[in-house]
PDB file of N, CA and C in Angstrom:
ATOM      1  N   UNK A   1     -20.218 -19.768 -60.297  1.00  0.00           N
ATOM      2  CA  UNK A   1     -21.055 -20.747 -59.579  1.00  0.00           C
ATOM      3  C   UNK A   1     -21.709 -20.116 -58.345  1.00  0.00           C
ATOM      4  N   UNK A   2     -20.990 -19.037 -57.949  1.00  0.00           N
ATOM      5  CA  UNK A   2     -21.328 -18.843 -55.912  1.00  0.00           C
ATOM      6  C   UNK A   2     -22.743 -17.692 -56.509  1.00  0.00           C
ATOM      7  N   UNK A   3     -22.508 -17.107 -57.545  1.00  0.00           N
ATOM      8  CA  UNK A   3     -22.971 -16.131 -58.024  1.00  0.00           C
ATOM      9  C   UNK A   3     -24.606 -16.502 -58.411  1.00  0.00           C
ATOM     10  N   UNK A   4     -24.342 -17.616 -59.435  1.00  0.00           N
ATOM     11  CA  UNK A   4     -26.042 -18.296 -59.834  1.00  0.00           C
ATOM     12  C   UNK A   4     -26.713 -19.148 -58.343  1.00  0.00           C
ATOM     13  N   UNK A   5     -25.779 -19.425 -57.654  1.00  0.00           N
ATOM     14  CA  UNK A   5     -26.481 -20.305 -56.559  1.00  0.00           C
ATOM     15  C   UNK A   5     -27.305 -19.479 -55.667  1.00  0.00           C
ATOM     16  N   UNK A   6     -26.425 -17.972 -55.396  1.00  0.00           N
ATOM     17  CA  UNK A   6     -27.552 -17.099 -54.549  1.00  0.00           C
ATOM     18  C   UNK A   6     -28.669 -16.690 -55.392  1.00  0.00           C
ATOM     19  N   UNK A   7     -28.128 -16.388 -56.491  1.00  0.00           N
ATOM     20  CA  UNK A   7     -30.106 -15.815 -57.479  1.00  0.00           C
ATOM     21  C   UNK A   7     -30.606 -17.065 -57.363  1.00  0.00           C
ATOM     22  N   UNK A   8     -31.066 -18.177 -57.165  1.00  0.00           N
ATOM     23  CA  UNK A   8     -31.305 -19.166 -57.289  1.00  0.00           C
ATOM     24  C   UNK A   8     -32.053 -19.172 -56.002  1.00  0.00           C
ATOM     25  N   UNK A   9     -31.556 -18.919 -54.743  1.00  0.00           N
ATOM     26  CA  UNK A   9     -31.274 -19.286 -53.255  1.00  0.00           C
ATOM     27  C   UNK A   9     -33.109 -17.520 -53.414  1.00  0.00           C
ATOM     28  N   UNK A  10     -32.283 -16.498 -53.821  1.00  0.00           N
ATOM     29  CA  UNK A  10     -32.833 -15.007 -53.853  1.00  0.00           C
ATOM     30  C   UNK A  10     -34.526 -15.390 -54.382  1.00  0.00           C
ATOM     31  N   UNK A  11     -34.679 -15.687 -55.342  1.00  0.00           N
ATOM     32  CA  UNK A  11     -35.817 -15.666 -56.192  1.00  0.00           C
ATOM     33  C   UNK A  11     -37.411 -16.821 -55.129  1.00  0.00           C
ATOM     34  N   UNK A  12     -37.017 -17.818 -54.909  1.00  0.00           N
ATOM     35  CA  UNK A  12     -38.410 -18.086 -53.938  1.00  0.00           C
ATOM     36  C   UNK A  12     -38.682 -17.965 -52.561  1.00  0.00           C
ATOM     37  N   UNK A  13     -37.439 -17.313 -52.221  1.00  0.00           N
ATOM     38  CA  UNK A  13     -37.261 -16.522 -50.432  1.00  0.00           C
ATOM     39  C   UNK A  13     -38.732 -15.770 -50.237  1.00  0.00           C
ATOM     40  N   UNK A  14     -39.410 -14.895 -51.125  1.00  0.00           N
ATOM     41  CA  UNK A  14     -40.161 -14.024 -50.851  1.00  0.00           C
ATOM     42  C   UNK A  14     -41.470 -14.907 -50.970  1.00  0.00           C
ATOM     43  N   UNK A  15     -41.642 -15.532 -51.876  1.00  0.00           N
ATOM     44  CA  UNK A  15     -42.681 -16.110 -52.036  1.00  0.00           C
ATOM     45  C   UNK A  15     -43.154 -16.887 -51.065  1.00  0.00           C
ATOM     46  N   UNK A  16     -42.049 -17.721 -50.490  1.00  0.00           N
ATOM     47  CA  UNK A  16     -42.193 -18.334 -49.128  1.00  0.00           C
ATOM     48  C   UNK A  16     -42.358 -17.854 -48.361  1.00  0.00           C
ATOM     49  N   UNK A  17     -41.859 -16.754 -47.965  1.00  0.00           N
ATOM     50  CA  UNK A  17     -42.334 -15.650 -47.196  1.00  0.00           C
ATOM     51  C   UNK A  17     -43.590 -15.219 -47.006  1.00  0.00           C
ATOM     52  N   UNK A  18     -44.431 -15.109 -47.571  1.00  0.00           N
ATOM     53  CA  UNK A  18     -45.478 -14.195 -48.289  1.00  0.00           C
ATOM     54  C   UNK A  18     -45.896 -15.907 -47.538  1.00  0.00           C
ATOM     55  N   UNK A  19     -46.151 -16.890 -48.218  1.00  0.00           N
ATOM     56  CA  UNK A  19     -46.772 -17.834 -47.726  1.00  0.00           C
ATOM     57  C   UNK A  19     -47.292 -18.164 -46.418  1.00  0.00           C
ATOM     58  N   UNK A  20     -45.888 -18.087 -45.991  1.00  0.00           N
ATOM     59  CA  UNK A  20     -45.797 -18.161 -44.359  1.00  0.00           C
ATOM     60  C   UNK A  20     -46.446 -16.876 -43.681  1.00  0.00           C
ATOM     61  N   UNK A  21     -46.259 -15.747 -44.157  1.00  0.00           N
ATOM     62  CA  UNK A  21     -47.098 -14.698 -43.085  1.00  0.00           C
ATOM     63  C   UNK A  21     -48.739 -15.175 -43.813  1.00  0.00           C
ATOM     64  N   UNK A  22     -49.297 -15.943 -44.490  1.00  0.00           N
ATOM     65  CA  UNK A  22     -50.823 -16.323 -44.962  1.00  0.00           C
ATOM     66  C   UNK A  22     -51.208 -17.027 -44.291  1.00  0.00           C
ATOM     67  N   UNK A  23     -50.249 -18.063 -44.051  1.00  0.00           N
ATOM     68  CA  UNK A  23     -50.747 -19.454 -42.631  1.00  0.00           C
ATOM     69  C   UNK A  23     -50.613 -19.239 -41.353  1.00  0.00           C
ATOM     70  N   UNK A  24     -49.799 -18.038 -41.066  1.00  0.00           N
ATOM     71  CA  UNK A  24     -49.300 -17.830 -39.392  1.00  0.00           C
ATOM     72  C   UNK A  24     -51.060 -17.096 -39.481  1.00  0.00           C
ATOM     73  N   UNK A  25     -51.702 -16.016 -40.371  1.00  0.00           N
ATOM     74  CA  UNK A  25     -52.800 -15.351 -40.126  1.00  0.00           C
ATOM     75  C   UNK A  25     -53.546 -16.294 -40.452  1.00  0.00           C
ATOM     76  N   UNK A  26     -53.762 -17.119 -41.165  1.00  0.00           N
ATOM     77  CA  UNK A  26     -55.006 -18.008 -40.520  1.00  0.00           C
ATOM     78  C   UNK A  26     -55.311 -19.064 -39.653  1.00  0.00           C
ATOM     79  N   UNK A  27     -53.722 -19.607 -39.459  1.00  0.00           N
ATOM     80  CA  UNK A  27     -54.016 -20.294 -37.869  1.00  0.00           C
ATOM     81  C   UNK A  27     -54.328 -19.412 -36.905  1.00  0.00           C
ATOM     82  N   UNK A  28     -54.065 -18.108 -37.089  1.00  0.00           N
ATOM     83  CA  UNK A  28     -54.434 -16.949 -36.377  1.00  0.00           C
ATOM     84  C   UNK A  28     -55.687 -16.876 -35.965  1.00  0.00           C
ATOM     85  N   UNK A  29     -56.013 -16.891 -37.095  1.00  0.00           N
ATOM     86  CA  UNK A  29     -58.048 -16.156 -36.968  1.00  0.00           C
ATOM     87  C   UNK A  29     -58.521 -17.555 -36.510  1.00  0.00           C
ATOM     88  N   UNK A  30     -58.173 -18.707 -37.052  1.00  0.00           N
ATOM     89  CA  UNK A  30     -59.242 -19.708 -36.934  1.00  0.00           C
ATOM     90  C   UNK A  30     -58.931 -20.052 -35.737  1.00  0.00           C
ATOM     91  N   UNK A  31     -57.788 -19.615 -34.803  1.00  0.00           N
ATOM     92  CA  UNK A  31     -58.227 -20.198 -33.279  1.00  0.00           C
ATOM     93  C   UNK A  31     -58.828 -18.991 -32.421  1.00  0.00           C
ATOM     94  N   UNK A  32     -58.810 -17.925 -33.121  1.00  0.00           N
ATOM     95  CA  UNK A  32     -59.897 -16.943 -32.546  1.00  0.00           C
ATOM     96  C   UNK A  32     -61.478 -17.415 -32.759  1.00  0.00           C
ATOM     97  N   UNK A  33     -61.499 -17.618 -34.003  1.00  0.00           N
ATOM     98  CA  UNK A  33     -62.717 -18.050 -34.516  1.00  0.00           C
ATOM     99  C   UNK A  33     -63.441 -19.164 -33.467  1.00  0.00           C
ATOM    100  N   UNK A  34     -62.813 -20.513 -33.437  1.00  0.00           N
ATOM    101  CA  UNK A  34     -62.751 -21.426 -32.548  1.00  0.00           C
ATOM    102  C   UNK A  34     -62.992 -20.928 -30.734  1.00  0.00           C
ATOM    103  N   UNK A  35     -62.453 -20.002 -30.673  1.00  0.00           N
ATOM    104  CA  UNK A  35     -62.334 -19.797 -28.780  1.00  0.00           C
ATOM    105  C   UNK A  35     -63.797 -18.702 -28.877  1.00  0.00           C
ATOM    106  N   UNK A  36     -64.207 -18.317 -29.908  1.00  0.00           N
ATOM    107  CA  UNK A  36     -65.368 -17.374 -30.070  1.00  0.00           C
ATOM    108  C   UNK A  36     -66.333 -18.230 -29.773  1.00  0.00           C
ATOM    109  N   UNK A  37     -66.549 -19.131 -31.016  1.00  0.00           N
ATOM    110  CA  UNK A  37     -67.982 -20.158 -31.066  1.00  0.00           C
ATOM    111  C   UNK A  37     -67.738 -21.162 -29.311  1.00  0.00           C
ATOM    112  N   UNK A  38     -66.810 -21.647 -29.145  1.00  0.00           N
ATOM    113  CA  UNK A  38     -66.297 -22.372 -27.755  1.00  0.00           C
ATOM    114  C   UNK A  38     -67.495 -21.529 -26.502  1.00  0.00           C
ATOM    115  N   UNK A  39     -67.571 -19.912 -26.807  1.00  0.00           N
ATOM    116  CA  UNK A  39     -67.555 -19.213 -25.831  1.00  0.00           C
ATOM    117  C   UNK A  39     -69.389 -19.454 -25.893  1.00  0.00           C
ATOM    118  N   UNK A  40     -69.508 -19.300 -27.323  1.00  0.00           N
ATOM    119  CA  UNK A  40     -70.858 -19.049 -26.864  1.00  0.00           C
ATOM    120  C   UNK A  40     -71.694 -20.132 -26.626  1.00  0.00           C
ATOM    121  N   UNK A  41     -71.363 -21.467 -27.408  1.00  0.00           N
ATOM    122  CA  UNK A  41     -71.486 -23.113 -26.186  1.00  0.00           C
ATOM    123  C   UNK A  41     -71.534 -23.332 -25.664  1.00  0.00           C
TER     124      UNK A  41
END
């Protein structure tokens, strides 16, 4: 049981991962983006 619960737990860790560093970089850019156009307004 302890055994299938970590492959289980193992297998969408990365993917989520991978997700999360995609949204941290585009809330990233788009409030650069945002304080850019702001600037030239």
């Amino acid at each position: 049981m302890g055994r299938t619960e970590k492959d289980k737990r193992k297998k969408p860790r990365p993917i989520m991962y991978a997700a999360h560093i995609d949204a941290s970089i585009y809330s990233y850019y788009s409030c650069q983006i945002q304080q850019h156009y702001e600037l030239i307004i």
